[in-house]
Amino acid sequence: MLLSFRLLEGEEWTDDKVISCLYAVSNHTEKHYNRLRIPKKGGGVRQIQAPDPLLKTIQRNILHHILEGLELSPCAAAYHRGASIRDNAARHTGKNVVDIKDFFGTITFSMVQQRAFNSRYFPVPVGTLLTSLCCLRDTLPQGSPASAAISNLVMKPFDEYMEAWCRERDIVYSRYCDDMTFSGDFAAAEVIGKVKGFLDAMGFELNRSKTKVLTRHTRQTVTGIVVNDRVSVPAAYRRELRQDIYYCRKFGVREHIRSRSEKKYLDLGEAGEVKYLMSLLGKIGFVLSVTPGDVWFMEAEEAVKPLEIAVKKRITGGQLYLGQAYNETYRFEDAVNCFEEYIADLSKRKKPTEEAEKLLEKSKSDLRMLKGVEEVCIIDSFVVDKATFLNAYKISEESGKLFTFNEFFKTEGDHPGTVYETEIGNKIYYSEKGEKGNLDIFSKNKLLNEWSDGRPLPGSINASGNANYPFVLSDGVTVYYASDGEGLGGYDIFVTRYNTNTDTYLVPENVGMPFNSPYNDYMYVIDEYNNLGWFASDRFQPEGKVCIYVFIPNTSKQTYNYEAMEQQEIIRLAQIHSLKETWKDKQAVTEALQRLKAAISHKPKERRAMDFEFVIDDHTTYYLMSDFKSAKAKTLFQRYQQMEKDYYQQEEKLNGLRQQYAGANQQGKAKMAPAILDLEKRILQMSEELDALEVNVRNAEKTK
């Protein structure tokens, strides 16, 4: 009978030798186990007794040739063919839940023999031998291929009893290994009491600390699956897995596991990279088993598989990932070398190299940027929610105001644009979708109490990608903004200046490192009144968070000496690895921190209600029509307001004509030139008339 179980199938042994081997192993099973310590997810260590290859083969054959043929309770939802963690969880969707975890104590030798290898089916010597082969020191060990199936058999009487008891009360019961779940409308205390009584009788102990009552109004999880309204994977698990996949694809597997300090993978070298990728594929498989139609993870699975193969085989495509990893971790010289090798390999194979050459040029550009890291003192940083990050900018009234698009324009919906309003509130710079569907930066002027139509900033600001997060210095010509068109990665911060002679902006310049990074960097602000600079970045931040950096602005750009420094040192400064590494003048830092503290605690003055702002003299400014004492002055001022409105309208018209002129052919320019010249003369005349009328208003008010 024992030979019919084929416990050493595949070994070219005689029957006597097989029997002798089985008995020898059963008498000294402790010699055939290795103790493993596996860290638990929630902390602590789980002890696993792993059998050696010989014993594992025997136990696996016991599982396949004996145990898999024995009948289980339908309530056992794990470790048998057809079992599904998703199906187990789905039974309990939309109901009140009692979840009981980790109730197993020690499953003893006698329990195993009685429930798995009892004398009804096996002669006592055979049953004893099989039990000995599956146990270690008279208990069922974790780590054996047969242990899970045996535990289901041990729990069969409990499952059958509880299922019958629950059925009478319209309660759904299932057990996934050592995780029991009850759902329906019932008194939780009654169920828990019944479970405790039966477990006590079996020699197990109810784990009170891991017994939870979950109502419909809380998040309900069964074996790690959310079951409130539908079966799904917890959002935190999805988010973390998506992040791991994203970083592996963006930075490379090795760099990602290094950033996570995954020593168990790093110590294995290239084999560790493959092992980590296989673990990701396992997690992706779990998500897809719960939500089979999840498109993002279906695509991620297809993306990770080639990456795994590239790492395994180190095929030519692996150079691509390696180069990208170098580039995204500031090792630009290594990236350049890697892409050059990649291009050479592609050329040998007569494959297109255009995309690789673009990556090479970007790496070279990034290297040039690394060689010009600005020597700037960063005094503080703090992490905030991305959705409300503008609230963290504590800038002076003299530097203007910052708003979200929805906040300023009183709109709703998911609008990513921001608005900058000048100090006196007569002009705004903002971002919204332009003609090409990308975010463009526009400006508006305030005419009396009305805003003009939005006008896209002329020049190349809006030439490529999305342009957002504008800020303008007090000079009115220097504009900082962020664009995702070209740069280190994501949004980069740029600066440009208005050219009054051509009515356009100069070619934007990337402000460089450390302000920009391979991540998203934006909302660069210089508070000239407080002598503090601000910018935001999501570098090294979790999803939904950004880091706000505060620095001391330089009057002129000063850079570190790249050639005289170690590569890792300059990389640390470019990454803003440590704020204190940027502190060359401790006194300047102390003073700047004091200014920052004052700015944070400052309460802005309440602005009085005003319809306009009109200066009478050095000591008097009027804001309302009721401020005028002279009826004549009031009448003149109303004429002044109308003329000012007409002036701005004509100015807007002139700006529109100039834009048309710039894009017209020679014939079109010839036709438009006279109209532009006439309008310029008219606007000049109106300006002179406004100046004269302004003087008349003041004189009339003073001589009332």
XYZ file of C-alpha atoms in Angstrom:
704
model
C 0.000 0.000 0.000
C 2.752 2.417 0.946
C 4.476 1.893 -2.399
C 1.245 2.656 -4.268
C 1.406 6.264 -2.977
C 4.560 6.849 -5.088
C 6.116 9.049 -2.387
C 9.566 8.865 -4.019
C 8.380 8.904 -7.593
C 11.181 9.476 -10.066
C 13.890 7.790 -7.979
C 15.436 4.680 -9.567
C 15.301 2.662 -6.359
C 14.163 -0.824 -5.460
C 10.994 -1.208 -3.380
C 13.013 -2.194 -0.321
C 15.202 0.859 -0.621
C 12.143 3.152 -0.931
C 10.574 1.650 2.196
C 13.836 1.880 4.126
C 14.295 5.520 3.080
C 10.763 6.499 4.138
C 11.124 4.917 7.564
C 14.593 6.429 8.046
C 13.314 9.910 7.241
C 10.186 9.485 9.416
C 12.308 8.510 12.436
C 14.507 11.632 12.205
C 12.478 14.337 10.464
C 14.199 17.054 12.540
C 17.373 16.441 10.501
C 15.524 17.315 7.300
C 14.335 20.850 8.201
C 15.983 24.251 7.975
C 14.750 27.094 10.175
C 13.923 30.348 8.324
C 13.040 33.734 9.847
C 10.685 35.775 7.662
C 9.810 39.372 8.669
C 6.093 39.951 9.163
C 4.457 42.838 7.331
C 3.152 44.346 10.564
C 6.436 43.839 12.444
C 8.045 40.890 14.184
C 9.357 37.669 12.677
C 7.610 34.488 11.534
C 9.463 31.200 12.083
C 9.252 28.826 9.125
C 10.519 25.257 9.137
C 11.495 24.498 5.548
C 12.016 20.829 4.570
C 15.064 19.805 2.560
C 14.624 18.652 -1.071
C 14.179 14.957 -0.158
C 11.503 15.517 2.486
C 9.810 18.208 0.396
C 9.488 15.710 -2.476
C 7.896 13.174 -0.121
C 5.487 15.740 1.361
C 4.532 17.087 -2.058
C 3.673 13.551 -3.205
C 1.639 12.978 -0.024
C -0.289 16.118 -0.955
C -0.858 15.196 -4.619
C -1.391 11.427 -4.306
C -3.299 11.259 -1.007
C -4.583 14.491 0.529
C -5.990 16.143 -2.610
C -8.392 13.215 -3.005
C -9.975 13.625 0.452
C -13.239 15.545 0.822
C -13.225 18.991 2.464
C -15.947 21.260 3.761
C -17.179 23.755 1.130
C -16.500 26.460 3.738
C -12.757 25.862 3.399
C -11.758 28.487 0.838
C -7.987 28.024 0.676
C -5.372 25.546 -0.408
C -7.349 23.215 -2.629
C -8.176 23.086 -6.313
C -10.822 25.543 -7.336
C -10.274 27.668 -4.234
C -10.159 31.415 -4.815
C -9.379 34.214 -2.386
C -11.676 36.443 -4.454
C -14.596 33.998 -4.298
C -14.118 33.696 -0.552
C -14.306 37.468 -0.121
C -17.207 37.873 -2.587
C -19.508 35.799 -0.350
C -19.432 38.592 2.227
C -19.990 41.686 0.040
C -22.327 44.362 1.407
C -22.963 42.803 4.823
C -21.908 43.265 8.444
C -18.754 41.208 9.021
C -17.035 39.457 11.918
C -13.411 38.700 11.041
C -11.368 36.290 13.192
C -7.657 35.970 12.334
C -4.780 33.754 13.443
C -6.818 31.356 15.608
C -4.510 28.395 15.001
C -2.454 27.277 17.923
C -0.502 24.072 17.616
C -1.876 21.268 15.461
C -0.637 18.143 17.188
C 0.531 14.761 15.932
C -2.696 13.060 17.129
C -4.880 15.656 15.350
C -3.030 15.022 12.086
C -3.275 11.245 12.384
C -6.954 11.307 13.380
C -8.154 13.724 10.674
C -5.773 13.119 7.769
C -4.490 9.548 8.111
C -7.027 7.820 10.359
C -7.443 4.053 10.624
C -10.643 4.018 8.523
C -8.529 4.490 5.409
C -4.985 3.603 6.436
C -3.523 0.734 8.459
C -2.191 2.143 11.718
C 1.504 1.612 10.821
C 1.015 3.348 7.451
C -1.025 6.180 8.998
C 1.629 6.642 11.681
C 4.413 6.733 9.091
C 2.588 9.320 6.951
C 1.847 11.436 10.017
C 5.508 11.275 11.067
C 6.609 12.404 7.607
C 4.301 15.453 7.844
C 5.074 16.446 11.454
C 8.100 17.866 13.244
C 8.562 17.152 16.939
C 4.938 16.010 17.230
C 3.431 19.158 15.681
C 2.467 20.288 12.173
C 5.157 22.737 10.925
C 4.685 25.808 8.763
C 6.633 25.488 5.548
C 5.633 21.963 4.538
C 3.813 21.599 1.174
C 1.274 19.327 2.882
C 0.555 21.424 6.008
C -2.150 23.670 4.524
C -4.178 20.748 3.189
C -3.814 18.905 6.504
C -5.037 21.961 8.434
C -8.188 21.968 6.248
C -8.814 18.339 7.177
C -8.218 19.052 10.886
C -10.745 21.909 10.743
C -13.370 19.914 8.778
C -15.567 19.059 11.833
C -15.493 22.694 12.941
C -16.362 23.924 9.421
C -19.302 21.527 9.088
C -20.722 22.365 12.514
C -20.359 26.143 12.126
C -21.785 26.079 8.603
C -24.931 24.239 9.793
C -25.327 26.568 12.779
C -24.902 29.651 10.603
C -27.247 28.406 7.880
C -30.109 28.255 10.365
C -29.525 31.945 11.147
C -28.944 33.244 7.568
C -25.256 33.827 8.341
C -22.607 33.266 5.679
C -19.501 31.487 6.995
C -16.159 30.807 5.301
C -12.629 30.027 6.407
C -9.484 30.954 4.522
C -6.646 29.077 6.266
C -6.622 30.568 9.799
C -8.896 33.481 8.893
C -12.635 32.975 9.623
C -15.313 35.312 8.333
C -19.017 35.591 9.232
C -21.387 38.004 7.489
C -25.052 38.931 7.672
C -27.385 40.503 10.229
C -26.628 38.971 13.624
C -25.409 39.632 17.142
C -21.611 39.587 16.885
C -21.176 38.502 20.520
C -23.271 35.352 19.933
C -21.148 34.303 16.937
C -17.862 35.002 18.717
C -19.049 33.054 21.782
C -20.016 30.026 19.675
C -16.645 30.074 17.861
C -14.725 30.364 21.116
C -16.532 27.397 22.658
C -15.790 25.068 19.751
C -12.162 26.216 19.401
C -11.584 25.642 23.114
C -12.917 22.105 22.751
C -10.456 21.478 19.898
C -7.509 22.847 21.841
C -7.264 26.156 19.958
C -7.470 29.635 21.430
C -9.449 32.562 20.038
C -7.187 35.535 19.315
C -9.239 38.411 20.775
C -6.834 41.083 19.527
C -7.442 39.944 15.944
C -11.197 39.533 16.188
C -12.951 42.444 14.502
C -16.565 43.454 14.005
C -16.910 45.457 10.759
C -20.137 47.307 9.966
C -21.270 48.437 6.533
C -20.258 52.004 7.381
C -16.579 51.120 7.876
C -14.060 49.669 5.466
C -14.613 45.899 5.482
C -11.792 43.604 4.441
C -11.806 39.841 4.137
C -8.394 38.226 3.657
C -7.039 41.570 2.532
C -9.857 42.243 0.033
C -12.365 45.083 0.429
C -15.991 43.803 0.378
C -18.130 46.855 1.255
C -20.009 47.312 -2.032
C -17.919 45.270 -4.397
C -14.836 43.090 -4.274
C -11.695 45.183 -4.620
C -8.083 45.487 -3.469
C -7.447 48.103 -0.722
C -6.554 51.486 -2.210
C -3.323 51.727 -0.187
C -2.114 48.373 -1.569
C -2.921 49.435 -5.141
C -1.252 52.817 -4.640
C 1.961 51.343 -3.210
C 2.157 48.699 -5.939
C 1.571 51.266 -8.691
C 4.313 53.418 -7.182
C 6.767 50.473 -7.110
C 6.012 49.624 -10.733
C 6.346 53.264 -11.787
C 9.734 53.711 -10.086
C 11.070 50.422 -11.494
C 10.176 51.527 -15.004
C 11.402 55.098 -14.515
C 14.603 54.623 -12.492
C 15.481 50.998 -13.100
C 15.016 47.998 -10.816
C 18.391 48.210 -9.086
C 18.059 51.908 -8.243
C 14.547 51.416 -6.928
C 15.366 48.540 -4.595
C 18.444 50.476 -3.462
C 16.253 53.479 -2.625
C 13.977 51.158 -0.619
C 16.989 49.601 1.125
C 15.768 46.136 0.135
C 18.871 44.346 1.397
C 17.475 40.866 0.780
C 17.340 41.673 -2.937
C 20.441 43.853 -3.200
C 22.666 41.174 -1.665
C 21.711 38.779 -4.482
C 22.904 41.128 -7.236
C 21.253 40.597 -10.631
C 19.399 37.551 -9.257
C 17.876 39.841 -6.631
C 16.570 42.185 -9.332
C 14.843 39.272 -11.040
C 13.458 38.022 -7.726
C 12.055 41.478 -6.935
C 10.411 41.735 -10.349
C 8.882 38.291 -9.858
C 7.430 39.476 -6.544
C 5.901 42.470 -8.350
C 4.387 40.155 -10.945
C 2.943 38.070 -8.101
C 1.327 41.157 -6.574
C 0.003 42.229 -9.976
C -1.438 38.728 -10.352
C -3.201 39.113 -6.995
C -4.776 42.421 -8.041
C -5.918 40.933 -11.354
C -7.352 37.876 -9.586
C -9.540 40.210 -7.526
C -10.341 42.714 -10.318
C -9.704 40.850 -13.602
C -10.644 43.826 -15.788
C -8.205 46.307 -14.226
C -6.683 47.829 -17.363
C -3.837 49.671 -15.610
C -2.475 46.490 -13.979
C -3.043 44.447 -17.122
C -0.816 46.928 -18.969
C 1.630 47.023 -16.044
C 1.944 43.236 -16.143
C 2.865 43.399 -19.829
C 5.371 46.190 -19.082
C 7.094 44.449 -16.161
C 7.548 41.126 -17.956
C 9.876 42.533 -20.641
C 11.775 44.437 -17.972
C 12.296 41.175 -16.097
C 13.562 39.494 -19.243
C 15.897 42.409 -19.987
C 17.404 42.181 -16.525
C 17.656 38.389 -16.748
C 19.297 38.235 -20.134
C 20.952 41.650 -20.267
C 19.742 42.015 -23.853
C 20.372 45.222 -25.764
C 17.103 46.766 -24.524
C 18.440 46.406 -20.995
C 20.957 49.175 -21.818
C 18.020 51.478 -22.461
C 16.588 50.909 -18.990
C 20.004 51.193 -17.411
C 20.699 54.491 -19.191
C 17.354 55.874 -18.069
C 18.091 54.783 -14.508
C 21.437 56.598 -14.599
C 19.827 59.692 -16.063
C 17.089 59.831 -13.458
C 19.592 59.443 -10.609
C 21.855 62.277 -11.821
C 24.593 59.920 -13.072
C 24.548 61.731 -16.396
C 28.076 60.798 -17.495
C 27.224 57.112 -16.988
C 23.963 57.676 -18.868
C 25.820 59.244 -21.807
C 28.191 56.260 -21.997
C 25.300 53.804 -21.699
C 23.245 55.429 -24.466
C 26.304 55.635 -26.737
C 26.804 51.877 -26.298
C 23.096 51.333 -26.871
C 23.192 53.331 -30.110
C 26.276 51.408 -31.251
C 24.494 48.097 -30.638
C 21.399 49.282 -32.460
C 23.529 50.400 -35.419
C 25.229 46.994 -35.620
C 21.812 45.356 -35.750
C 20.638 47.955 -38.306
C 17.883 49.137 -35.991
C 16.570 52.737 -35.836
C 18.518 54.958 -33.453
C 16.512 58.192 -33.512
C 14.839 57.733 -30.135
C 18.074 56.610 -28.499
C 19.871 59.642 -29.926
C 17.237 61.925 -28.387
C 17.859 60.287 -25.012
C 21.592 60.727 -25.508
C 21.210 64.431 -26.265
C 18.994 64.882 -23.221
C 21.606 63.185 -21.023
C 24.282 65.488 -22.435
C 22.050 68.496 -21.760
C 21.397 67.284 -18.214
C 25.136 66.801 -17.694
C 25.755 70.409 -18.729
C 23.120 71.453 -16.210
C 24.821 69.392 -13.473
C 28.058 71.228 -14.217
C 26.262 74.510 -13.455
C 24.485 73.800 -10.156
C 23.681 77.138 -8.553
C 25.245 77.829 -5.177
C 22.087 78.776 -3.331
C 21.335 78.697 0.392
C 18.170 76.725 1.137
C 17.062 77.544 4.677
C 13.961 75.390 5.173
C 11.599 72.859 3.609
C 8.259 71.345 4.534
C 5.945 68.758 2.977
C 2.331 69.697 2.257
C -0.656 68.401 0.318
C -0.293 69.115 -3.383
C -3.948 70.115 -3.680
C -3.489 73.068 -1.309
C 0.238 73.791 -1.633
C -0.242 77.497 -2.508
C -1.463 78.082 1.045
C 2.083 77.331 2.247
C 3.542 80.325 0.344
C 3.723 83.149 2.900
C 4.770 86.046 0.697
C 4.437 89.766 1.372
C 1.601 91.924 0.016
C 4.267 93.855 -1.912
C 5.027 90.681 -3.913
C 1.439 90.149 -5.037
C -0.944 87.274 -4.445
C -1.219 83.633 -5.539
C -4.488 81.806 -6.256
C -5.727 78.596 -7.780
C -7.689 79.131 -10.990
C -10.940 78.026 -9.356
C -10.366 80.244 -6.333
C -9.766 83.394 -8.354
C -12.376 82.942 -11.087
C -14.991 81.363 -8.765
C -15.234 78.220 -10.903
C -15.515 74.523 -10.092
C -14.027 71.337 -11.434
C -10.520 69.935 -11.684
C -8.545 72.893 -13.071
C -4.739 72.746 -12.631
C -4.097 76.411 -13.457
C -2.795 79.042 -11.032
C -3.183 82.831 -10.960
C -0.706 85.545 -9.980
C -2.133 88.978 -9.141
C 0.121 92.041 -8.990
C 0.518 94.085 -5.826
C -2.026 96.778 -6.782
C -4.396 94.227 -8.262
C -4.595 95.722 -11.739
C -3.125 92.781 -13.670
C -3.131 89.010 -13.467
C -1.088 86.252 -15.087
C -2.812 82.888 -15.201
C -2.857 79.513 -16.926
C -5.672 77.885 -18.862
C -6.045 75.776 -22.008
C -5.007 77.509 -25.201
C -5.744 76.870 -28.857
C -3.566 73.725 -28.992
C -5.238 72.118 -25.971
C -2.229 72.627 -23.687
C -2.067 74.949 -20.705
C -0.885 78.387 -21.819
C -0.107 81.491 -19.764
C -2.389 84.473 -20.321
C -2.598 87.981 -18.886
C -5.490 90.321 -18.142
C -5.592 94.004 -17.276
C -8.142 95.557 -14.992
C -9.999 98.461 -16.626
C -11.786 100.306 -13.833
C -13.759 97.437 -12.301
C -13.705 95.186 -15.351
C -11.112 92.702 -16.541
C -10.036 92.779 -20.170
C -10.094 89.684 -22.337
C -7.295 87.232 -21.703
C -4.259 87.575 -23.932
C -1.668 84.763 -24.310
C 1.818 85.954 -23.470
C 3.673 86.579 -26.743
C 6.885 84.808 -27.648
C 7.936 81.229 -27.006
C 6.580 80.825 -23.455
C 3.629 78.803 -24.755
C 5.527 77.151 -27.592
C 5.663 73.588 -26.268
C 4.029 71.479 -23.589
C 2.002 72.880 -20.717
C 2.939 76.263 -19.232
C 1.686 77.027 -15.716
C 2.529 78.549 -12.319
C 3.416 82.124 -13.435
C 5.028 84.697 -11.134
C 6.217 88.200 -12.066
C 8.832 90.285 -10.282
C 8.072 93.854 -9.226
C 9.884 95.134 -12.349
C 6.900 93.886 -14.374
C 9.120 92.311 -17.032
C 10.708 89.249 -15.364
C 8.446 86.191 -15.475
C 9.063 82.847 -13.774
C 6.898 79.890 -14.767
C 6.991 76.106 -15.158
C 6.689 74.035 -18.321
C 6.696 70.308 -19.031
C 7.814 70.795 -22.644
C 11.579 70.324 -22.363
C 13.776 69.938 -19.319
C 15.057 67.510 -16.734
C 11.726 65.826 -16.255
C 8.061 66.654 -15.668
C 7.638 70.363 -14.975
C 10.826 72.481 -14.981
C 11.108 76.106 -13.847
C 11.971 78.704 -16.505
C 12.611 82.458 -16.524
C 12.085 85.008 -19.292
C 11.889 88.792 -19.669
C 9.606 91.098 -21.599
C 11.131 93.055 -24.478
C 9.263 96.363 -24.787
C 10.751 97.087 -28.208
C 9.285 93.967 -29.819
C 6.274 93.447 -27.519
C 7.351 89.887 -26.875
C 9.312 87.788 -24.395
C 12.899 86.649 -24.738
C 13.708 82.958 -25.238
C 13.046 81.295 -21.837
C 15.986 79.973 -19.819
C 15.909 76.885 -17.608
C 16.815 78.065 -14.083
C 18.815 74.841 -13.678
C 19.725 72.816 -10.626
C 19.065 72.513 -7.730
C 15.671 74.099 -8.472
C 14.904 71.611 -11.230
C 15.055 67.828 -11.000
C 13.860 64.687 -12.854
C 10.553 65.186 -11.022
C 8.027 68.077 -11.144
C 9.310 71.473 -10.007
C 7.200 74.627 -10.140
C 5.826 77.838 -8.598
C 9.098 79.731 -8.287
C 8.521 82.960 -6.309
C 10.935 85.706 -5.260
C 9.617 87.813 -2.383
C 11.820 90.879 -2.833
C 10.373 92.608 0.229
C 11.350 89.742 2.576
C 14.361 88.635 0.491
C 13.108 85.038 0.415
C 12.603 82.640 -2.466
C 10.088 79.775 -2.704
C 9.560 76.827 -5.013
C 7.707 73.516 -4.932
C 8.862 70.044 -5.966
C 7.485 66.511 -5.738
C 11.005 64.983 -5.782
C 11.179 61.968 -3.460
C 7.616 62.616 -2.274
C 4.667 60.203 -2.080
C 1.723 60.690 -4.378
C -0.375 63.716 -3.483
C 2.430 65.489 -1.579
C 4.949 68.206 -2.504
C 7.907 69.725 -0.713
C 8.114 73.504 -0.414
C 11.704 74.830 -0.344
C 12.595 78.301 0.990
C 15.905 79.862 -0.056
C 17.876 83.114 -0.019
C 17.812 84.623 -3.552
C 21.146 85.473 -5.171
C 21.633 88.886 -6.752
C 23.595 87.105 -9.477
C 23.936 83.425 -10.339
C 26.880 81.697 -8.660
C 27.701 78.059 -9.442
C 29.747 75.350 -7.752
C 33.107 74.315 -9.209
C 32.149 71.002 -10.808
C 35.673 70.010 -11.783
C 37.009 70.493 -8.243
C 34.304 68.403 -6.554
C 33.553 64.701 -6.185
C 30.680 63.585 -8.407
C 28.612 62.352 -5.472
C 29.060 65.687 -3.686
C 27.711 67.725 -6.594
C 24.865 65.244 -7.060
C 23.883 65.628 -3.399
C 23.772 69.417 -3.820
C 21.753 69.128 -7.039
C 19.279 66.777 -5.361
C 19.078 68.982 -2.219
C 20.083 65.961 -0.194
C 20.740 68.079 2.889
C 19.790 71.714 3.570
C 22.724 72.254 5.902
C 25.169 71.352 3.129
C 24.077 74.614 1.457
C 24.687 76.763 4.558
C 27.952 78.619 3.941
C 27.023 81.769 5.925
C 25.414 80.779 9.249
C 24.590 84.401 10.105
C 22.728 84.854 6.811
C 20.778 81.645 7.521
C 19.823 82.828 11.014
C 18.583 86.162 9.700
C 16.675 84.521 6.845
C 14.991 82.079 9.245
C 13.888 85.036 11.353
C 12.389 86.687 8.251
C 10.652 83.421 7.376
C 9.223 83.120 10.894
C 7.915 86.692 10.668
C 6.413 86.025 7.213
C 4.624 82.896 8.442
C 3.157 84.663 11.477
C 2.297 87.858 9.565
C -1.373 88.696 9.197
C -2.099 90.695 6.055
C -3.795 94.053 6.459
C -7.430 94.155 5.661
C -7.807 96.018 2.383
C -10.410 98.737 2.485
C -13.263 98.645 0.046
C -12.309 100.512 -3.113
C -13.649 101.139 -6.612
C -10.458 102.751 -7.887
C -7.178 104.241 -6.713
C -6.545 107.913 -7.568
C -3.672 109.909 -6.021
C -4.594 113.514 -5.097
C -1.218 114.414 -3.543
C 1.609 112.888 -1.536
C -0.662 112.523 1.487
C -4.080 111.755 0.014
C -5.438 108.902 -2.135
C -9.106 108.468 -3.100
C -10.731 105.043 -3.473
C -14.458 105.826 -3.699
C -16.489 108.447 -5.571
C -17.802 109.679 -2.225
C -14.236 110.705 -1.262
C -14.454 113.721 -3.613
C -15.463 117.004 -1.938
C -15.711 119.059 -5.154
C -18.614 118.457 -7.521
C -16.520 119.768 -10.417
C -13.656 117.399 -9.567
C -16.097 114.494 -9.380
C -17.497 115.328 -12.842
C -13.983 115.615 -14.299
C -12.951 112.327 -12.717
C -15.939 110.528 -14.294
C -14.750 111.868 -17.690
C -11.242 110.674 -16.757
C -12.546 107.152 -16.003
C -14.331 106.906 -19.362
C -11.296 108.201 -21.233
C -9.040 105.744 -19.390
C -11.338 102.874 -20.375
C -11.262 104.022 -24.021
C -7.469 104.295 -23.832
C -7.066 100.689 -22.619
C -9.472 99.390 -25.243
C -7.472 101.090 -27.979
C -4.258 99.711 -26.480
C -5.687 96.175 -26.547
C -6.694 96.746 -30.180
C -3.164 97.901 -31.002
C -1.623 94.836 -29.329
C -3.896 92.600 -31.388
C -2.883 94.324 -34.614
C 0.798 93.991 -33.709
C 0.371 90.254 -33.210
C -1.345 89.938 -36.587
C 1.416 92.017 -38.174
C 4.127 89.729 -36.771
C 2.556 86.664 -38.398
C 1.582 88.251 -41.722
C 3.376 88.075 -45.060
C 4.981 91.097 -46.681
C 1.803 92.135 -48.500
C -0.285 91.834 -45.338
C 2.216 93.871 -43.364
C 2.069 96.645 -45.969
C -1.724 96.813 -45.640
C -1.704 96.863 -41.817
C 1.156 99.325 -41.298
C -0.854 102.551 -41.886
C -3.607 101.469 -39.469
C -1.050 100.585 -36.792
C 0.723 103.932 -37.204
C -2.578 105.863 -36.991
C -3.606 103.934 -33.891
C -0.212 104.559 -32.244
C -0.640 108.304 -32.865
C -4.177 108.209 -31.451
C -3.057 106.333 -28.323
C -0.207 108.798 -27.774
C -2.684 111.666 -28.086
C -5.088 109.985 -25.655
C -2.248 109.468 -23.174
C -1.433 113.178 -23.260
C -5.133 114.058 -22.827
C -5.370 111.673 -19.852
C -2.339 113.272 -18.197
C -3.846 116.755 -18.635
C -7.264 115.671 -17.352
C -5.626 113.997 -14.339
C -4.003 117.317 -13.424
C -7.333 119.147 -13.838
C -9.053 116.684 -11.456
C -6.430 117.278 -8.766
C -6.554 121.049 -9.165
C -10.352 121.137 -9.020
C -10.367 119.054 -5.813
C -7.673 121.162 -4.150
C -9.382 124.491 -4.977
C -12.866 123.449 -3.941
